[in-house]
Short mmCIF file of C-alpha atoms in Angstrom, two decimals:
data_model
loop_
_atom_site.label_atom_id
_atom_site.label_comp_id
_atom_site.label_asym_id
_atom_site.label_seq_id
_atom_site.Cartn_x
_atom_site.Cartn_y
_atom_site.Cartn_z
CA UNK A 160 -124.34 -178.99 -92.13
CA UNK A 161 -121.03 -178.51 -90.33
CA UNK A 162 -119.32 -177.62 -93.60
CA UNK A 163 -122.05 -175.09 -94.38
CA UNK A 164 -121.64 -173.44 -90.97
CA UNK A 165 -117.88 -173.40 -91.44
CA UNK A 166 -118.26 -171.68 -94.81
CA UNK A 167 -120.68 -169.15 -93.35
CA UNK A 168 -118.27 -168.43 -90.50
CA UNK A 169 -115.40 -167.97 -92.94
CA UNK A 170 -117.45 -165.62 -95.14
CA UNK A 171 -118.55 -163.65 -92.09
CA UNK A 172 -114.91 -163.30 -90.99
CA UNK A 173 -113.90 -162.22 -94.49
CA UNK A 174 -116.67 -159.61 -94.60
CA UNK A 175 -115.61 -158.17 -91.24
CA UNK A 176 -111.97 -158.11 -92.37
CA UNK A 177 -112.75 -156.27 -95.60
CA UNK A 178 -115.03 -153.91 -93.68
CA UNK A 179 -112.21 -153.10 -91.23
CA UNK A 180 -109.82 -152.39 -94.14
CA UNK A 181 -112.41 -150.14 -95.78
CA UNK A 182 -113.01 -148.40 -92.43
CA UNK A 183 -109.26 -147.74 -92.09
CA UNK A 184 -109.01 -146.26 -95.59
CA UNK A 185 -112.05 -144.02 -95.03
CA UNK A 186 -110.94 -142.86 -91.57
CA UNK A 187 -107.33 -142.32 -92.60
CA UNK A 188 -108.22 -140.36 -95.74
CA UNK A 189 -110.94 -138.40 -93.98
CA UNK A 190 -108.73 -137.50 -91.03
CA UNK A 191 -106.09 -136.01 -93.32
CA UNK A 192 -108.64 -133.70 -94.92
CA UNK A 193 -110.26 -133.02 -91.54
CA UNK A 194 -106.94 -131.89 -90.01
CA UNK A 195 -106.13 -129.78 -93.07
CA UNK A 196 -109.55 -128.09 -92.82
CA UNK A 197 -109.24 -127.40 -89.08
CA UNK A 198 -105.73 -125.95 -89.44
CA UNK A 199 -106.18 -123.97 -92.64
CA UNK A 200 -109.83 -123.02 -93.12
CA UNK A 201 -111.16 -119.57 -92.33
CA UNK A 202 -114.35 -121.12 -90.94
CA UNK A 203 -112.57 -122.95 -88.11
CA UNK A 204 -109.50 -120.72 -87.88
CA UNK A 205 -107.38 -122.88 -85.53
CA UNK A 206 -103.86 -122.64 -87.08
CA UNK A 207 -102.09 -124.32 -84.18
CA UNK A 208 -100.83 -127.80 -85.20
CA UNK A 209 -99.02 -128.36 -81.90
CA UNK A 210 -102.13 -127.42 -79.92
CA UNK A 211 -104.32 -129.63 -82.12
CA UNK A 212 -102.04 -132.64 -81.67
CA UNK A 213 -101.88 -132.01 -77.92
CA UNK A 214 -105.68 -131.97 -77.88
CA UNK A 215 -105.76 -135.31 -79.73
CA UNK A 216 -103.43 -137.03 -77.28
CA UNK A 217 -105.13 -135.54 -74.21
CA UNK A 218 -108.52 -136.67 -75.53
CA UNK A 219 -107.13 -140.15 -76.21
CA UNK A 220 -105.66 -140.35 -72.68
CA UNK A 221 -108.94 -139.41 -71.02
CA UNK A 222 -111.02 -141.70 -73.24
CA UNK A 223 -108.70 -144.68 -72.64
CA UNK A 224 -108.90 -144.09 -68.88
CA UNK A 225 -112.70 -143.92 -68.98
CA UNK A 226 -113.01 -147.07 -71.12
CA UNK A 227 -110.61 -149.16 -69.02
CA UNK A 228 -110.78 -147.86 -65.45
CA UNK A 229 -114.18 -146.19 -65.03
CA UNK A 230 -116.63 -148.03 -67.29
CA UNK A 231 -114.32 -151.09 -67.61
CA UNK A 232 -115.53 -151.82 -71.13
CA UNK A 233 -112.01 -152.80 -72.17
CA UNK A 234 -109.12 -154.31 -70.25
CA UNK A 235 -105.52 -153.14 -70.06
CA UNK A 236 -103.04 -155.99 -70.43
CA UNK A 237 -100.69 -156.67 -67.54
CA UNK A 238 -96.93 -157.01 -67.75
CA UNK A 239 -95.86 -153.38 -68.08
CA UNK A 240 -92.89 -152.60 -65.84
CA UNK A 241 -91.26 -149.30 -64.93
CA UNK A 242 -88.12 -150.23 -66.86
CA UNK A 243 -90.04 -151.08 -70.04
CA UNK A 244 -92.11 -147.92 -69.73
CA UNK A 245 -89.05 -145.69 -69.36
CA UNK A 246 -86.87 -147.40 -71.97
CA UNK A 247 -89.53 -148.18 -74.58
CA UNK A 248 -92.95 -146.58 -74.09
CA UNK A 249 -91.67 -143.05 -73.41
CA UNK A 250 -89.41 -142.98 -76.51
CA UNK A 251 -92.21 -144.45 -78.64
CA UNK A 252 -94.69 -141.92 -77.27
CA UNK A 253 -92.25 -139.07 -77.89
CA UNK A 254 -91.66 -140.14 -81.50
CA UNK A 255 -95.41 -140.57 -82.05
CA UNK A 256 -96.01 -137.06 -80.70
CA UNK A 257 -93.31 -135.63 -82.96
CA UNK A 258 -94.72 -137.48 -85.99
CA UNK A 259 -98.18 -136.00 -85.50
CA UNK A 260 -96.90 -132.52 -84.63
CA UNK A 261 -94.52 -132.15 -87.59
CA UNK A 262 -96.94 -133.82 -90.03
CA UNK A 263 -99.80 -131.52 -89.05
CA UNK A 264 -97.52 -128.47 -89.22
CA UNK A 265 -96.54 -129.38 -92.78
CA UNK A 266 -100.18 -128.90 -93.86
CA UNK A 267 -99.78 -125.17 -93.20
CA UNK A 268 -97.10 -124.92 -95.88
CA UNK A 269 -97.64 -127.64 -98.51
CA UNK A 270 -100.64 -129.24 -100.17
CA UNK A 271 -102.18 -132.48 -98.96
CA UNK A 272 -101.31 -134.18 -102.26
CA UNK A 273 -97.62 -133.22 -102.10
CA UNK A 274 -97.49 -134.26 -98.44
CA UNK A 275 -98.68 -137.76 -99.39
CA UNK A 276 -96.12 -137.95 -102.17
CA UNK A 277 -93.32 -137.17 -99.74
CA UNK A 278 -94.60 -139.87 -97.37
CA UNK A 279 -93.79 -142.48 -100.01
CA UNK A 280 -90.16 -142.16 -98.85
CA UNK A 281 -91.13 -143.79 -95.52
CA UNK A 282 -89.87 -147.33 -96.38
CA UNK A 283 -86.45 -145.85 -97.18
CA UNK A 284 -86.22 -144.17 -93.77
CA UNK A 285 -87.45 -147.28 -91.94
CA UNK A 286 -85.05 -149.56 -93.82
CA UNK A 287 -82.04 -147.28 -93.32
CA UNK A 288 -82.69 -147.04 -89.57
CA UNK A 289 -83.38 -150.78 -89.42
CA UNK A 290 -80.02 -151.53 -90.99
CA UNK A 291 -78.27 -149.18 -88.54
CA UNK A 292 -79.68 -151.05 -85.50
CA UNK A 293 -79.36 -154.54 -86.93
CA UNK A 294 -83.05 -155.22 -87.62
CA UNK A 295 -82.63 -155.21 -91.40
CA UNK A 296 -80.00 -156.67 -93.70
CA UNK A 297 -78.68 -154.70 -96.65
CA UNK A 298 -78.92 -156.50 -99.99
CA UNK A 299 -78.56 -155.50 -103.62
CA UNK A 300 -82.29 -156.04 -104.22
CA UNK A 301 -83.31 -153.87 -101.27
CA UNK A 302 -80.81 -151.20 -102.32
CA UNK A 303 -82.40 -151.18 -105.80
CA UNK A 304 -85.91 -150.90 -104.31
CA UNK A 305 -84.87 -148.02 -102.04
CA UNK A 306 -83.25 -146.27 -105.00
CA UNK A 307 -86.45 -146.58 -107.07
CA UNK A 308 -88.56 -145.12 -104.25
CA UNK A 309 -86.10 -142.26 -103.69
CA UNK A 310 -85.95 -141.47 -107.41
CA UNK A 311 -89.74 -141.43 -107.60
CA UNK A 312 -90.10 -139.05 -104.65
CA UNK A 313 -87.40 -136.75 -106.03
CA UNK A 314 -89.15 -136.70 -109.42
CA UNK A 315 -92.51 -135.94 -107.81
CA UNK A 316 -90.87 -133.12 -105.82
CA UNK A 317 -89.27 -131.72 -108.97
CA UNK A 318 -92.73 -131.57 -110.56
CA UNK A 319 -94.24 -129.57 -107.68
CA UNK A 320 -95.12 -126.11 -108.99
CA UNK A 321 -95.15 -124.14 -105.73
CA UNK A 322 -92.78 -126.05 -103.49
CA UNK A 323 -92.35 -124.69 -99.95
CA UNK A 324 -89.15 -125.96 -98.38
CA UNK A 325 -90.30 -125.17 -94.84
CA UNK A 326 -93.20 -127.55 -95.35
CA UNK A 327 -90.88 -130.14 -96.88
CA UNK A 328 -88.56 -129.97 -93.85
CA UNK A 329 -91.50 -130.39 -91.45
CA UNK A 330 -92.86 -133.34 -93.43
CA UNK A 331 -89.46 -135.06 -93.71
CA UNK A 332 -88.93 -134.52 -89.97
CA UNK A 333 -92.28 -136.23 -89.35
CA UNK A 334 -91.24 -139.12 -91.60
CA UNK A 335 -87.97 -139.62 -89.70
CA UNK A 336 -89.84 -139.52 -86.38
CA UNK A 337 -92.37 -142.09 -87.62
CA UNK A 338 -89.56 -144.34 -88.88
CA UNK A 339 -87.91 -144.14 -85.45
CA UNK A 340 -91.24 -144.99 -83.80
CA UNK A 341 -91.69 -148.07 -86.01
CA UNK A 342 -88.15 -149.23 -85.27
CA UNK A 343 -88.68 -148.77 -81.52
CA UNK A 344 -91.97 -150.69 -81.77
CA UNK A 345 -90.20 -153.54 -83.54
CA UNK A 346 -87.50 -153.60 -80.86
CA UNK A 347 -90.20 -153.64 -78.17
CA UNK A 348 -91.89 -156.66 -79.75
CA UNK A 349 -88.93 -158.65 -81.06
CA UNK A 350 -86.23 -158.04 -78.48
CA UNK A 351 -88.32 -157.49 -75.36
CA UNK A 352 -91.24 -159.72 -76.26
CA UNK A 353 -93.94 -157.24 -75.24
CA UNK A 354 -97.24 -157.46 -77.10
CA UNK A 355 -100.08 -155.09 -76.23
CA UNK A 356 -103.60 -154.90 -77.60
CA UNK A 357 -104.67 -151.61 -79.24
CA UNK A 358 -106.37 -150.08 -76.21
CA UNK A 359 -103.45 -151.03 -73.92
CA UNK A 360 -100.92 -149.47 -76.27
CA UNK A 361 -102.92 -146.25 -76.47
CA UNK A 362 -103.54 -146.30 -72.70
CA UNK A 363 -99.81 -146.32 -71.98
CA UNK A 364 -98.62 -144.19 -74.91
CA UNK A 365 -101.18 -141.35 -75.12
CA UNK A 366 -100.37 -139.67 -71.75
CA UNK A 367 -96.66 -139.83 -72.55
CA UNK A 368 -97.26 -138.26 -75.98
CA UNK A 369 -99.43 -135.56 -74.40
CA UNK A 370 -96.67 -134.62 -71.92
CA UNK A 371 -94.08 -134.57 -74.73
CA UNK A 372 -96.32 -132.18 -76.68
CA UNK A 373 -97.27 -130.00 -73.72
CA UNK A 374 -93.67 -128.88 -73.08
CA UNK A 375 -92.98 -127.46 -76.57
CA UNK A 376 -96.57 -126.09 -76.73
CA UNK A 377 -95.82 -123.91 -73.68
CA UNK A 378 -92.78 -122.37 -75.39
CA UNK A 379 -93.84 -122.33 -79.05
CA UNK A 380 -97.59 -121.83 -79.33
CA UNK A 381 -99.13 -120.75 -76.03
CA UNK A 382 -97.82 -117.19 -76.31
CA UNK A 383 -99.14 -116.94 -79.89
CA UNK A 384 -102.56 -118.19 -78.81
CA UNK A 385 -102.65 -115.69 -75.93
CA UNK A 386 -101.49 -112.78 -78.10
CA UNK A 387 -104.03 -113.54 -80.84
CA UNK A 388 -106.87 -114.56 -78.56
CA UNK A 389 -109.42 -112.58 -80.56
CA UNK A 390 -108.39 -113.91 -83.98
CA UNK A 391 -108.84 -117.68 -83.53
CA UNK A 392 -111.78 -119.80 -82.48
CA UNK A 393 -112.12 -122.91 -80.31
CA UNK A 394 -115.03 -124.81 -81.83
CA UNK A 395 -115.75 -127.37 -79.12
CA UNK A 396 -117.97 -129.61 -81.25
CA UNK A 397 -115.67 -129.62 -84.29
CA UNK A 398 -112.47 -130.19 -82.30
CA UNK A 399 -114.09 -132.90 -80.17
CA UNK A 400 -115.25 -134.69 -83.32
CA UNK A 401 -111.77 -134.27 -84.82
CA UNK A 402 -110.18 -135.83 -81.72
CA UNK A 403 -112.71 -138.67 -81.71
CA UNK A 404 -111.93 -139.43 -85.37
CA UNK A 405 -108.21 -139.53 -84.55
CA UNK A 406 -108.89 -141.98 -81.72
CA UNK A 407 -111.03 -144.16 -84.02
CA UNK A 408 -108.32 -144.08 -86.71
CA UNK A 409 -105.64 -145.29 -84.29
CA UNK A 410 -107.90 -148.15 -83.19
CA UNK A 411 -108.74 -149.06 -86.79
CA UNK A 412 -105.02 -149.42 -87.62
CA UNK A 413 -104.57 -151.97 -84.86
CA UNK A 414 -107.84 -153.69 -85.80
CA UNK A 415 -106.69 -154.27 -89.38
CA UNK A 416 -103.29 -155.55 -88.23
CA UNK A 417 -104.90 -157.89 -85.67
CA UNK A 418 -107.21 -159.39 -88.32
CA UNK A 419 -104.71 -159.46 -91.18
CA UNK A 420 -101.06 -158.43 -91.10
CA UNK A 421 -98.73 -155.44 -91.16
CA UNK A 422 -98.35 -156.03 -94.91
CA UNK A 423 -102.10 -155.51 -95.42
CA UNK A 424 -102.02 -152.17 -93.61
CA UNK A 425 -99.12 -151.05 -95.82
CA UNK A 426 -100.98 -152.05 -99.00
CA UNK A 427 -104.14 -150.36 -97.74
CA UNK A 428 -101.99 -147.32 -97.00
CA UNK A 429 -100.85 -147.21 -100.63
CA UNK A 430 -104.49 -147.28 -101.80
CA UNK A 431 -105.33 -144.55 -99.28
CA UNK A 432 -102.46 -142.36 -100.48
CA UNK A 433 -103.65 -142.49 -104.09
CA UNK A 434 -107.19 -141.66 -103.00
CA UNK A 435 -105.96 -138.68 -100.96
CA UNK A 436 -103.81 -137.36 -103.81
CA UNK A 437 -106.62 -137.54 -106.37
CA UNK A 438 -109.41 -136.29 -104.07
CA UNK A 439 -107.30 -133.37 -102.82
CA UNK A 440 -106.87 -132.24 -106.43
CA UNK A 441 -110.67 -132.03 -106.64
CA UNK A 442 -111.31 -130.45 -103.23
CA UNK A 443 -108.53 -127.88 -102.90
CA UNK A 444 -107.88 -125.18 -105.48
CA UNK A 445 -104.28 -124.90 -104.25
CA UNK A 446 -103.57 -128.46 -105.40
CA UNK A 447 -102.27 -128.47 -108.96
CA UNK A 448 -100.97 -131.83 -110.07
CA UNK A 449 -98.54 -132.05 -112.98
CA UNK A 450 -97.56 -134.96 -115.20
CA UNK A 451 -94.14 -135.01 -113.53
CA UNK A 452 -95.85 -135.13 -110.11
CA UNK A 453 -97.93 -138.15 -111.03
CA UNK A 454 -95.12 -139.87 -112.95
CA UNK A 455 -92.73 -139.56 -110.01
CA UNK A 456 -95.37 -140.66 -107.52
CA UNK A 457 -96.22 -143.69 -109.68
CA UNK A 458 -92.54 -144.69 -109.67
CA UNK A 459 -92.38 -144.28 -105.90
CA UNK A 460 -95.56 -146.34 -105.39
CA UNK A 461 -94.13 -149.06 -107.65
CA UNK A 462 -91.07 -149.15 -105.40
CA UNK A 463 -93.26 -149.28 -102.28
CA UNK A 464 -95.23 -152.18 -103.79
CA UNK A 465 -91.96 -154.00 -104.49
CA UNK A 466 -90.87 -153.35 -100.90
CA UNK A 467 -94.18 -154.68 -99.54
CA UNK A 468 -93.78 -157.80 -101.68
CA UNK A 469 -90.16 -158.38 -100.67
CA UNK A 470 -90.45 -157.52 -96.96
CA UNK A 471 -92.66 -160.44 -95.81
CA UNK A 472 -90.49 -162.91 -97.73
CA UNK A 473 -87.52 -161.65 -95.79
CA UNK A 474 -89.48 -161.97 -92.56
CA UNK A 475 -90.52 -165.54 -93.43
CA UNK A 476 -86.93 -166.44 -94.25
CA UNK A 477 -85.74 -165.11 -90.90
CA UNK A 478 -88.50 -167.04 -89.10
CA UNK A 479 -87.66 -170.28 -90.86
CA UNK A 480 -83.99 -169.77 -90.15
CA UNK A 481 -84.65 -169.22 -86.46
CA UNK A 482 -86.91 -172.28 -86.30
CA UNK A 483 -84.53 -174.52 -88.29
CA UNK A 484 -81.00 -173.40 -87.50
CA UNK A 485 -78.24 -175.01 -89.55
CA UNK A 486 -75.06 -176.27 -87.97
CA UNK A 487 -71.85 -174.98 -89.44
CA UNK A 488 -68.24 -175.77 -88.75
CA UNK A 489 -66.53 -173.48 -86.27
#
């Protein structure tokens, strides 16, 4: 009887885990298309990526405050100090804001499919920055993997029929910002030993990201919105739903990681990217995939898969080394 209950509990846990992974893939893919539609469609007509991202972070800040301080449905973890907030949370929030801003802006210039292809270069940016700050160790195998990913992305870019370099610059800027955010997060956890649950992380980070977005919005987009007040629309229901989906997506990322691992979220991300590339070719007339596009992207994804397979082994080796240090002659 006890064994049967244990099996049922395990199966229930597995079902919830797979459901959370599926939820992440659906929300992540859907949010990409949702943002593209809001920014580019004539029906919504809200071509302000900075304003949209600011709305997302402001919505997240208010919702986190309501959930934790007013209704007290969730609890914010203690342990946050002024020094940690200034030296870690603010830089992370700033990089997160820049990632969302630049990534959303790229959708105005390049297709969703090509944007996802460029994002395959992310492991290269993270690894290069990790090496520069001492979090990663350069090896011949990792150099080969990074070269394969880079070659794949370059090939996919070469196959793009209507490449827009402004969009490429925005997307690459977003990738660098995201890589910096991931490195700062790793430093926060590994070197400072701070671990926050999803709602706590969003509670502390969202207001900071909103402030970081508000300043450039004043100088870059507010005047455009005022000057073209009669040409764009603020659909309250659509934009509120868009912000709510963004909030749910951020929570789903942390949910998957908490139930599985960072490796699982990377693998799920690869599946999501392929889905987005193929579905965008069906949904958007502007998306025209070529054989060179798909061939280059396949090479890049192969490199990403190799990175995902090699990365945890490195992490396990470091953990074992730290737990079982060897003595050497001095």
